mmCIF file of C-alpha atoms and ligand atoms in Angstrom:
data_model
loop_
_atom_site.group_PDB
_atom_site.id
_atom_site.type_symbol
_atom_site.label_atom_id
_atom_site.label_comp_id
_atom_site.label_asym_id
_atom_site.label_seq_id
_atom_site.Cartn_x
_atom_site.Cartn_y
_atom_site.Cartn_z
ATOM 1 C CA UNK A 1 -5.295 34.251 -6.005
ATOM 2 C CA UNK A 2 -5.389 32.336 -2.703
ATOM 3 C CA UNK A 3 -4.302 28.661 -2.627
ATOM 4 C CA UNK A 4 -6.497 26.363 -0.297
ATOM 5 C CA UNK A 5 -4.778 22.272 0.163
ATOM 6 C CA UNK A 6 -6.443 19.852 3.316
ATOM 7 C CA UNK A 7 -5.253 16.578 3.885
ATOM 8 C CA UNK A 8 -3.406 14.408 5.936
ATOM 9 C CA UNK A 9 -0.297 15.805 8.105
ATOM 10 C CA UNK A 10 1.577 12.097 8.790
ATOM 11 C CA UNK A 11 4.100 10.552 10.777
ATOM 12 C CA UNK A 12 5.499 7.805 8.249
ATOM 13 C CA UNK A 13 8.173 5.699 8.180
ATOM 14 C CA UNK A 14 9.727 5.050 4.920
ATOM 15 C CA UNK A 15 11.535 1.794 3.642
ATOM 16 C CA UNK A 16 13.699 1.718 0.790
ATOM 17 C CA UNK A 17 16.194 -0.629 -1.268
ATOM 18 C CA UNK A 18 18.803 1.580 0.460
ATOM 19 C CA UNK A 19 17.759 2.899 3.244
ATOM 20 C CA UNK A 20 14.999 4.087 6.302
ATOM 21 C CA UNK A 21 13.689 7.075 7.091
ATOM 22 C CA UNK A 22 11.757 6.513 10.734
ATOM 23 C CA UNK A 23 9.102 8.350 12.326
ATOM 24 C CA UNK A 24 9.233 11.943 9.583
ATOM 25 C CA UNK A 25 6.823 14.886 8.343
ATOM 26 C CA UNK A 26 4.935 13.982 6.052
ATOM 27 C CA UNK A 27 0.885 13.345 5.063
ATOM 28 C CA UNK A 28 -0.334 14.158 1.414
ATOM 29 C CA UNK A 29 -1.498 17.365 2.802
ATOM 30 C CA UNK A 30 2.927 18.566 4.370
ATOM 31 C CA UNK A 31 4.150 17.651 0.203
ATOM 32 C CA UNK A 32 1.146 19.993 -1.199
ATOM 33 C CA UNK A 33 1.559 22.513 0.753
ATOM 34 C CA UNK A 34 5.598 22.273 0.448
ATOM 35 C CA UNK A 35 5.216 21.929 -3.684
ATOM 36 C CA UNK A 36 3.342 24.449 -3.824
ATOM 37 C CA UNK A 37 4.892 27.022 -1.846
ATOM 38 C CA UNK A 38 7.370 27.611 -4.777
ATOM 39 C CA UNK A 39 4.743 29.089 -6.231
ATOM 40 C CA UNK A 40 2.088 30.318 -4.509
ATOM 41 C CA UNK A 41 1.389 31.261 -1.185
ATOM 42 C CA UNK A 42 -0.792 28.352 0.041
ATOM 43 C CA UNK A 43 -3.452 27.910 3.213
ATOM 44 C CA UNK A 44 -3.525 25.221 4.847
ATOM 45 C CA UNK A 45 -6.664 23.236 6.628
ATOM 46 C CA UNK A 46 -5.635 19.505 8.586
ATOM 47 C CA UNK A 47 -5.240 18.720 12.162
ATOM 48 C CA UNK A 48 -3.023 16.883 14.061
ATOM 49 C CA UNK A 49 -2.902 14.730 17.640
ATOM 50 C CA UNK A 50 -1.257 15.901 20.792
ATOM 51 C CA UNK A 51 1.931 13.558 20.076
ATOM 52 C CA UNK A 52 2.463 15.675 17.034
ATOM 53 C CA UNK A 53 6.425 15.859 16.693
ATOM 54 C CA UNK A 54 8.224 20.130 17.876
ATOM 55 C CA UNK A 55 10.525 18.826 14.906
ATOM 56 C CA UNK A 56 7.853 18.111 12.488
ATOM 57 C CA UNK A 57 6.030 21.525 13.392
ATOM 58 C CA UNK A 58 9.322 23.427 13.030
ATOM 59 C CA UNK A 59 10.613 21.814 9.233
ATOM 60 C CA UNK A 60 6.581 22.867 8.683
ATOM 61 C CA UNK A 61 7.187 25.952 9.513
ATOM 62 C CA UNK A 62 10.313 26.861 7.410
ATOM 63 C CA UNK A 63 8.502 26.618 5.099
ATOM 64 C CA UNK A 64 7.540 31.095 3.804
ATOM 65 C CA UNK A 65 4.233 30.638 1.877
ATOM 66 C CA UNK A 66 2.567 28.485 3.734
ATOM 67 C CA UNK A 67 0.239 29.879 6.363
ATOM 68 C CA UNK A 68 -0.847 26.648 8.734
ATOM 69 C CA UNK A 69 -3.785 28.629 10.907
ATOM 70 C CA UNK A 70 -6.273 25.606 9.673
ATOM 71 C CA UNK A 71 -3.979 23.700 11.726
ATOM 72 C CA UNK A 72 -5.825 22.753 14.298
ATOM 73 C CA UNK A 73 -3.629 20.492 17.188
ATOM 74 C CA UNK A 74 -5.769 17.879 18.749
ATOM 75 C CA UNK A 75 -3.982 16.943 22.124
ATOM 76 C CA UNK A 76 -6.116 13.961 23.804
ATOM 77 C CA UNK A 77 -5.612 12.828 19.649
ATOM 78 C CA UNK A 78 -3.327 10.703 17.620
ATOM 79 C CA UNK A 79 -1.812 12.035 14.500
ATOM 80 C CA UNK A 80 -2.233 10.354 11.244
ATOM 81 C CA UNK A 81 0.546 7.879 10.636
ATOM 82 C CA UNK A 82 1.748 5.155 7.669
ATOM 83 C CA UNK A 83 4.196 3.329 6.719
ATOM 84 C CA UNK A 84 5.829 2.480 3.479
ATOM 85 C CA UNK A 85 8.053 0.040 1.822
ATOM 86 C CA UNK A 86 9.410 0.423 -1.610
ATOM 87 C CA UNK A 87 10.262 -2.965 -4.181
ATOM 88 C CA UNK A 88 13.741 -3.061 -6.071
ATOM 89 C CA UNK A 89 12.158 -0.863 -8.754
ATOM 90 C CA UNK A 90 11.678 2.589 -7.045
ATOM 91 C CA UNK A 91 8.119 1.795 -9.257
ATOM 92 C CA UNK A 92 5.573 0.104 -6.630
ATOM 93 C CA UNK A 93 5.318 0.357 -2.888
ATOM 94 C CA UNK A 94 3.020 -1.138 0.061
ATOM 95 C CA UNK A 95 1.683 -0.088 2.813
ATOM 96 C CA UNK A 96 3.048 -1.794 5.600
ATOM 97 C CA UNK A 97 0.259 -0.157 8.278
ATOM 98 C CA UNK A 98 -1.877 3.259 8.340
ATOM 99 C CA UNK A 99 -2.914 4.098 11.298
ATOM 100 C CA UNK A 100 -5.713 6.853 11.060
ATOM 101 C CA UNK A 101 -5.728 9.168 14.742
ATOM 102 C CA UNK A 102 -7.282 12.229 13.423
ATOM 103 C CA UNK A 103 -9.123 11.545 9.708
ATOM 104 C CA UNK A 104 -12.104 9.058 12.491
ATOM 105 C CA UNK A 105 -12.716 12.382 14.768
ATOM 106 C CA UNK A 106 -14.951 14.764 12.539
ATOM 107 C CA UNK A 107 -13.126 16.981 10.081
ATOM 108 C CA UNK A 108 -10.082 20.091 11.002
ATOM 109 C CA UNK A 109 -13.042 23.536 10.571
ATOM 110 C CA UNK A 110 -12.132 25.691 7.903
ATOM 111 C CA UNK A 111 -10.727 29.168 9.160
ATOM 112 C CA UNK A 112 -13.302 31.800 8.765
ATOM 113 C CA UNK A 113 -10.709 34.347 7.008
ATOM 114 C CA UNK A 114 -10.494 30.577 3.886
ATOM 115 C CA UNK A 115 -13.727 31.166 3.825
ATOM 116 C CA UNK A 116 -13.036 32.753 0.566
ATOM 117 C CA UNK A 117 -10.397 30.963 -1.205
ATOM 118 C CA UNK A 118 -10.471 29.922 -5.060
ATOM 119 C CA UNK A 119 -7.750 27.286 -5.841
ATOM 120 C CA UNK A 120 -8.899 24.103 -3.627
ATOM 121 C CA UNK A 121 -6.962 20.925 -3.690
ATOM 122 C CA UNK A 122 -8.347 18.322 -1.449
ATOM 123 C CA UNK A 123 -5.526 16.000 -1.336
ATOM 124 C CA UNK A 124 -5.662 11.566 0.427
ATOM 125 C CA UNK A 125 -7.766 11.862 2.901
ATOM 126 C CA UNK A 126 -11.184 10.167 3.497
ATOM 127 C CA UNK A 127 -13.353 11.030 0.130
ATOM 128 C CA UNK A 128 -16.233 11.828 3.054
ATOM 129 C CA UNK A 129 -14.510 14.845 4.507
ATOM 130 C CA UNK A 130 -12.757 16.168 1.408
ATOM 131 C CA UNK A 131 -16.719 16.418 0.476
ATOM 132 C CA UNK A 132 -16.933 18.293 3.360
ATOM 133 C CA UNK A 133 -14.020 20.843 3.516
ATOM 134 C CA UNK A 134 -15.464 21.233 0.137
ATOM 135 C CA UNK A 135 -19.043 23.194 1.061
ATOM 136 C CA UNK A 136 -16.934 25.772 1.821
ATOM 137 C CA UNK A 137 -15.479 27.784 -0.716
ATOM 138 C CA UNK A 138 -19.001 28.853 -2.247
ATOM 139 C CA UNK A 139 -16.157 31.119 -4.282
ATOM 140 C CA UNK A 140 -13.663 28.485 -5.584
ATOM 141 C CA UNK A 141 -13.156 29.189 -9.047
ATOM 142 C CA UNK A 142 -11.497 25.487 -8.807
ATOM 143 C CA UNK A 143 -11.181 21.721 -7.150
ATOM 144 C CA UNK A 144 -9.202 19.147 -7.703
ATOM 145 C CA UNK A 145 -8.393 16.040 -5.703
ATOM 146 C CA UNK A 146 -6.944 13.170 -5.250
ATOM 147 C CA UNK A 147 -7.601 9.722 -3.854
ATOM 148 C CA UNK A 148 -6.213 6.239 -3.650
ATOM 149 C CA UNK A 149 -6.165 2.785 -2.966
ATOM 150 C CA UNK A 150 -7.546 2.457 0.610
ATOM 151 C CA UNK A 151 -10.919 4.561 0.125
ATOM 152 C CA UNK A 152 -11.145 3.327 -2.740
ATOM 153 C CA UNK A 153 -11.533 -0.434 -1.401
ATOM 154 C CA UNK A 154 -14.088 0.898 1.985
ATOM 155 C CA UNK A 155 -15.288 4.561 0.877
ATOM 156 C CA UNK A 156 -16.107 4.000 -3.656
ATOM 157 C CA UNK A 157 -19.384 5.412 -2.694
ATOM 158 C CA UNK A 158 -18.422 8.477 -1.037
ATOM 159 C CA UNK A 159 -15.876 8.511 -3.763
ATOM 160 C CA UNK A 160 -18.497 8.900 -6.334
ATOM 161 C CA UNK A 161 -20.957 11.605 -4.553
ATOM 162 C CA UNK A 162 -17.430 13.803 -4.145
ATOM 163 C CA UNK A 163 -17.099 13.715 -7.748
ATOM 164 C CA UNK A 164 -19.612 15.094 -8.533
ATOM 165 C CA UNK A 165 -18.977 18.509 -7.488
ATOM 166 C CA UNK A 166 -15.056 18.284 -8.415
ATOM 167 C CA UNK A 167 -13.301 20.657 -11.533
ATOM 168 C CA UNK A 168 -10.418 18.239 -11.648
ATOM 169 C CA UNK A 169 -8.685 14.805 -10.468
ATOM 170 C CA UNK A 170 -5.200 13.967 -10.591
ATOM 171 C CA UNK A 171 -4.962 9.695 -9.270
ATOM 172 C CA UNK A 172 -2.614 7.551 -10.505
ATOM 173 C CA UNK A 173 -2.639 4.609 -13.277
ATOM 174 C CA UNK A 174 -3.201 2.275 -10.760
ATOM 175 C CA UNK A 175 -5.727 3.553 -8.851
ATOM 176 C CA UNK A 176 -7.830 4.886 -12.330
ATOM 177 C CA UNK A 177 -7.566 1.552 -13.462
ATOM 178 C CA UNK A 178 -8.793 0.336 -9.929
ATOM 179 C CA UNK A 179 -11.860 2.632 -10.020
ATOM 180 C CA UNK A 180 -12.573 2.094 -13.369
ATOM 181 C CA UNK A 181 -11.682 -1.911 -14.353
ATOM 182 C CA UNK A 182 -10.277 0.406 -17.861
ATOM 183 C CA UNK A 183 -6.414 -0.422 -18.135
ATOM 184 C CA UNK A 184 -5.761 2.579 -20.440
ATOM 185 C CA UNK A 185 -4.887 5.444 -18.798
ATOM 186 C CA UNK A 186 -7.047 7.309 -21.005
ATOM 187 C CA UNK A 187 -9.512 5.601 -21.485
ATOM 188 C CA UNK A 188 -10.318 5.455 -17.657
ATOM 189 C CA UNK A 189 -9.447 9.326 -17.090
ATOM 190 C CA UNK A 190 -12.695 9.278 -20.222
ATOM 191 C CA UNK A 191 -14.485 6.847 -17.618
ATOM 192 C CA UNK A 192 -13.168 9.446 -15.090
ATOM 193 C CA UNK A 193 -14.979 12.367 -16.414
ATOM 194 C CA UNK A 194 -18.431 10.020 -16.956
ATOM 195 C CA UNK A 195 -17.987 10.481 -13.250
ATOM 196 C CA UNK A 196 -18.858 14.111 -12.643
ATOM 197 C CA UNK A 197 -14.839 16.580 -13.571
ATOM 198 C CA UNK A 198 -13.930 18.274 -16.062
ATOM 199 C CA UNK A 199 -10.769 17.030 -16.166
ATOM 200 C CA UNK A 200 -8.680 13.678 -14.695
ATOM 201 C CA UNK A 201 -4.336 13.538 -14.713
ATOM 202 C CA UNK A 202 -3.443 9.961 -14.280
ATOM 203 C CA UNK A 203 -0.170 9.912 -13.233
ATOM 204 C CA UNK A 204 1.832 6.895 -14.242
ATOM 205 C CA UNK A 205 5.353 7.195 -11.788
ATOM 206 C CA UNK A 206 8.423 7.284 -13.844
ATOM 207 C CA UNK A 207 6.793 7.350 -17.336
ATOM 208 C CA UNK A 208 5.248 10.681 -16.825
ATOM 209 C CA UNK A 209 1.817 11.806 -16.686
ATOM 210 C CA UNK A 210 -1.791 12.395 -19.301
ATOM 211 C CA UNK A 211 -4.848 15.108 -19.162
ATOM 212 C CA UNK A 212 -7.927 13.689 -20.175
ATOM 213 C CA UNK A 213 -9.528 17.035 -20.637
ATOM 214 C CA UNK A 214 -13.250 17.910 -22.474
ATOM 215 C CA UNK A 215 -11.448 20.385 -24.271
ATOM 216 C CA UNK A 216 -8.193 17.953 -25.471
ATOM 217 C CA UNK A 217 -5.731 15.735 -24.562
ATOM 218 C CA UNK A 218 -2.203 16.315 -23.482
ATOM 219 C CA UNK A 219 1.344 13.929 -22.662
ATOM 220 C CA UNK A 220 4.236 15.135 -20.417
ATOM 221 C CA UNK A 221 7.135 13.203 -19.795
ATOM 222 C CA UNK A 222 8.994 12.461 -16.348
ATOM 223 C CA UNK A 223 11.493 14.565 -15.144
ATOM 224 C CA UNK A 224 14.477 12.755 -17.236
ATOM 225 C CA UNK A 225 15.911 10.303 -15.325
ATOM 226 C CA UNK A 226 19.484 9.793 -15.597
ATOM 227 C CA UNK A 227 19.825 14.241 -14.768
ATOM 228 C CA UNK A 228 18.816 12.732 -10.919
ATOM 229 C CA UNK A 229 18.694 10.069 -8.740
ATOM 230 C CA UNK A 230 15.608 8.560 -7.321
ATOM 231 C CA UNK A 231 15.693 8.432 -3.252
ATOM 232 C CA UNK A 232 12.407 8.203 -1.586
ATOM 233 C CA UNK A 233 9.510 8.544 -3.852
ATOM 234 C CA UNK A 234 6.831 9.509 -1.188
ATOM 235 C CA UNK A 235 5.206 12.082 -1.623
ATOM 236 C CA UNK A 236 5.900 12.615 -5.420
ATOM 237 C CA UNK A 237 2.637 12.779 -6.688
ATOM 238 C CA UNK A 238 0.904 15.292 -3.764
ATOM 239 C CA UNK A 239 4.373 17.958 -4.660
ATOM 240 C CA UNK A 240 3.240 17.263 -8.565
ATOM 241 C CA UNK A 241 0.041 18.072 -7.187
ATOM 242 C CA UNK A 242 1.091 20.993 -5.412
ATOM 243 C CA UNK A 243 3.647 22.495 -8.528
ATOM 244 C CA UNK A 244 0.483 22.499 -10.581
ATOM 245 C CA UNK A 245 -1.826 23.506 -8.830
ATOM 246 C CA UNK A 246 0.841 26.117 -7.596
ATOM 247 C CA UNK A 247 1.212 27.375 -11.513
ATOM 248 C CA UNK A 248 -2.261 27.587 -11.710
ATOM 249 C CA UNK A 249 -3.162 29.785 -8.611
ATOM 250 C CA UNK A 250 -0.806 31.894 -9.535
ATOM 251 C CA UNK A 251 -0.888 33.081 -12.924
ATOM 252 C CA UNK A 252 -4.804 32.786 -12.072
ATOM 253 C CA UNK A 253 -5.537 30.709 -14.929
ATOM 254 C CA UNK A 254 -7.694 27.034 -15.532
ATOM 255 C CA UNK A 255 -7.816 26.220 -18.993
ATOM 256 C CA UNK A 256 -6.720 23.136 -20.770
ATOM 257 C CA UNK A 257 -3.528 24.928 -21.929
ATOM 258 C CA UNK A 258 -3.012 26.165 -19.205
ATOM 259 C CA UNK A 259 -3.370 23.421 -17.091
ATOM 260 C CA UNK A 260 -1.115 21.993 -19.938
ATOM 261 C CA UNK A 261 2.024 23.395 -18.885
ATOM 262 C CA UNK A 262 0.530 23.625 -14.704
ATOM 263 C CA UNK A 263 1.816 19.316 -15.983
ATOM 264 C CA UNK A 264 5.074 20.405 -15.896
ATOM 265 C CA UNK A 265 5.510 22.434 -12.926
ATOM 266 C CA UNK A 266 4.174 19.826 -10.913
ATOM 267 C CA UNK A 267 6.612 17.350 -12.835
ATOM 268 C CA UNK A 268 10.366 19.390 -11.874
ATOM 269 C CA UNK A 269 8.770 20.341 -8.533
ATOM 270 C CA UNK A 270 8.301 16.677 -7.778
ATOM 271 C CA UNK A 271 11.515 16.191 -8.791
ATOM 272 C CA UNK A 272 13.322 17.897 -5.995
ATOM 273 C CA UNK A 273 10.635 15.122 -3.644
ATOM 274 C CA UNK A 274 12.329 12.212 -4.765
ATOM 275 C CA UNK A 275 15.808 12.981 -4.463
ATOM 276 C CA UNK A 276 15.848 12.880 -0.653
ATOM 277 C CA UNK A 277 13.062 11.609 2.461
ATOM 278 C CA UNK A 278 11.095 13.500 3.101
ATOM 279 C CA UNK A 279 10.584 16.999 2.718
ATOM 280 C CA UNK A 280 14.323 17.198 2.547
ATOM 281 C CA UNK A 281 13.902 17.794 -0.663
ATOM 282 C CA UNK A 282 11.506 20.793 -0.977
ATOM 283 C CA UNK A 283 14.031 22.171 2.739
ATOM 284 C CA UNK A 284 16.765 22.592 0.968
ATOM 285 C CA UNK A 285 15.571 24.018 -3.168
ATOM 286 C CA UNK A 286 14.882 27.168 -3.933
ATOM 287 C CA UNK A 287 12.263 29.009 -6.961
ATOM 288 C CA UNK A 288 15.524 29.359 -7.856
ATOM 289 C CA UNK A 289 16.977 26.349 -8.880
ATOM 290 C CA UNK A 290 13.151 25.099 -9.496
ATOM 291 C CA UNK A 291 13.016 27.683 -12.235
ATOM 292 C CA UNK A 292 16.410 26.215 -14.634
ATOM 293 C CA UNK A 293 15.551 22.590 -13.866
ATOM 294 C CA UNK A 294 12.020 23.920 -15.925
ATOM 295 C CA UNK A 295 14.243 24.827 -18.374
ATOM 296 C CA UNK A 296 16.843 21.384 -18.801
ATOM 297 C CA UNK A 297 13.076 19.423 -19.203
ATOM 298 C CA UNK A 298 11.329 21.799 -21.520
ATOM 299 C CA UNK A 299 14.718 21.645 -23.476
ATOM 300 C CA UNK A 300 14.312 17.548 -22.456
ATOM 301 C CA UNK A 301 11.013 17.468 -23.965
ATOM 302 C CA UNK A 302 10.562 19.427 -26.843
ATOM 303 C CA UNK A 303 9.559 18.677 -30.190
ATOM 304 C CA UNK A 304 10.644 20.013 -33.326
ATOM 305 C CA UNK A 305 9.441 20.120 -36.677
HETATM 306 P P1 LIG B 401 2.219 9.807 -2.721
HETATM 307 O O1 LIG B 401 3.620 8.966 -1.755
HETATM 308 O O2 LIG B 401 1.876 10.635 -3.589
HETATM 309 O O3 LIG B 401 0.851 8.422 -1.831
HETATM 310 O O4 LIG B 401 1.932 10.281 -1.150
HETATM 311 C C1 LIG B 401 2.629 10.251 0.219
HETATM 312 C C2 LIG B 401 1.757 10.346 1.742
HETATM 313 O O5 LIG B 401 0.575 10.067 1.442
HETATM 314 C C3 LIG B 401 2.848 9.430 2.343
HETATM 315 O O6 LIG B 401 3.644 11.339 3.354
HETATM 316 C C4 LIG B 401 1.188 9.345 4.128
HETATM 317 O O7 LIG B 401 1.154 9.708 5.259
HETATM 318 C C5 LIG B 401 0.254 10.224 3.566
HETATM 319 N N1 LIG B 401 -0.857 8.990 3.167
HETATM 320 C C6 LIG B 401 -0.783 7.069 3.135
HETATM 321 N N2 LIG B 401 -1.328 6.421 3.592
HETATM 322 C C7 LIG B 401 -2.882 6.994 2.597
HETATM 323 C C8 LIG B 401 -4.247 7.425 2.446
HETATM 324 N N3 LIG B 401 -4.981 6.738 2.886
HETATM 325 N N4 LIG B 401 -4.728 9.086 2.785
HETATM 326 C C9 LIG B 401 -4.145 10.092 3.158
HETATM 327 N N5 LIG B 401 -2.667 10.147 2.722
HETATM 328 C C10 LIG B 401 -2.405 8.921 2.931
#
């Protein structure tokens, strides 16, 4: 079933305690699209500027299931750019700079042939843009969005307006607390459900994720960390959402149990992103490797009687 994503396509510069990646392809939409493409074909709606490097296009185009007909190149504009630095524990980071560029301009156009999309993911970008783009998909079956601290701070009212139109929200624990002023993740998620959506996925980094749904609650552990090396966590959240939504679109399902299973696919898909800088972890993996890792994860998370 058709999956569509909109969000940022960025030029990222990332510092970690062990290394640095300069001006690599990033952005919420890029990570989501790459991760989801292992599970389902995905349509991209986004914009970049005249400064978008040709090798970024080549990287993006090398994922076979990504359709880039909705990617606008604006010659006289600048591409969104972001810089971040991770602290020693790799769980927390600070933003060094955000250059909004094309994000300060009107939203990208939605190609006519994308309008029948059923599974919509509004990856992290300005909530006003998320809301505007959502209105182009009247036949949608599932609309889910992500957000982050910047938008909670500077576009709070627009965010609340967006929440009323959504089925689900994917958010990390710090952002959920910032939004609700409640530190317990489940209670914060319940408060967010009162704002409109029927489910919330709270990401808790190395402690996994929690699904709070009108029909139940489910927990998902993180992929066991001694089985992998964390090199760069950038985009892990978007990759998680990509694995999750890609699975749901491939099954054409949006019930509580399917969403619960989708959290496992999100976790396993994102585990590849963590292993290298930028999109390299996803570039160097295959659908078979993701499936093999899923088997390891299923066995690690098994609960006996
Ligand atoms: P994550 O690590 O999942 O939060 O995603 C990191 C990605 O989000 C990076 O590739 C950035 O380019 C992008 N990003 C950073 N800040 C923003 C923002 N305010 N809005 C949208 N995308 C952002």
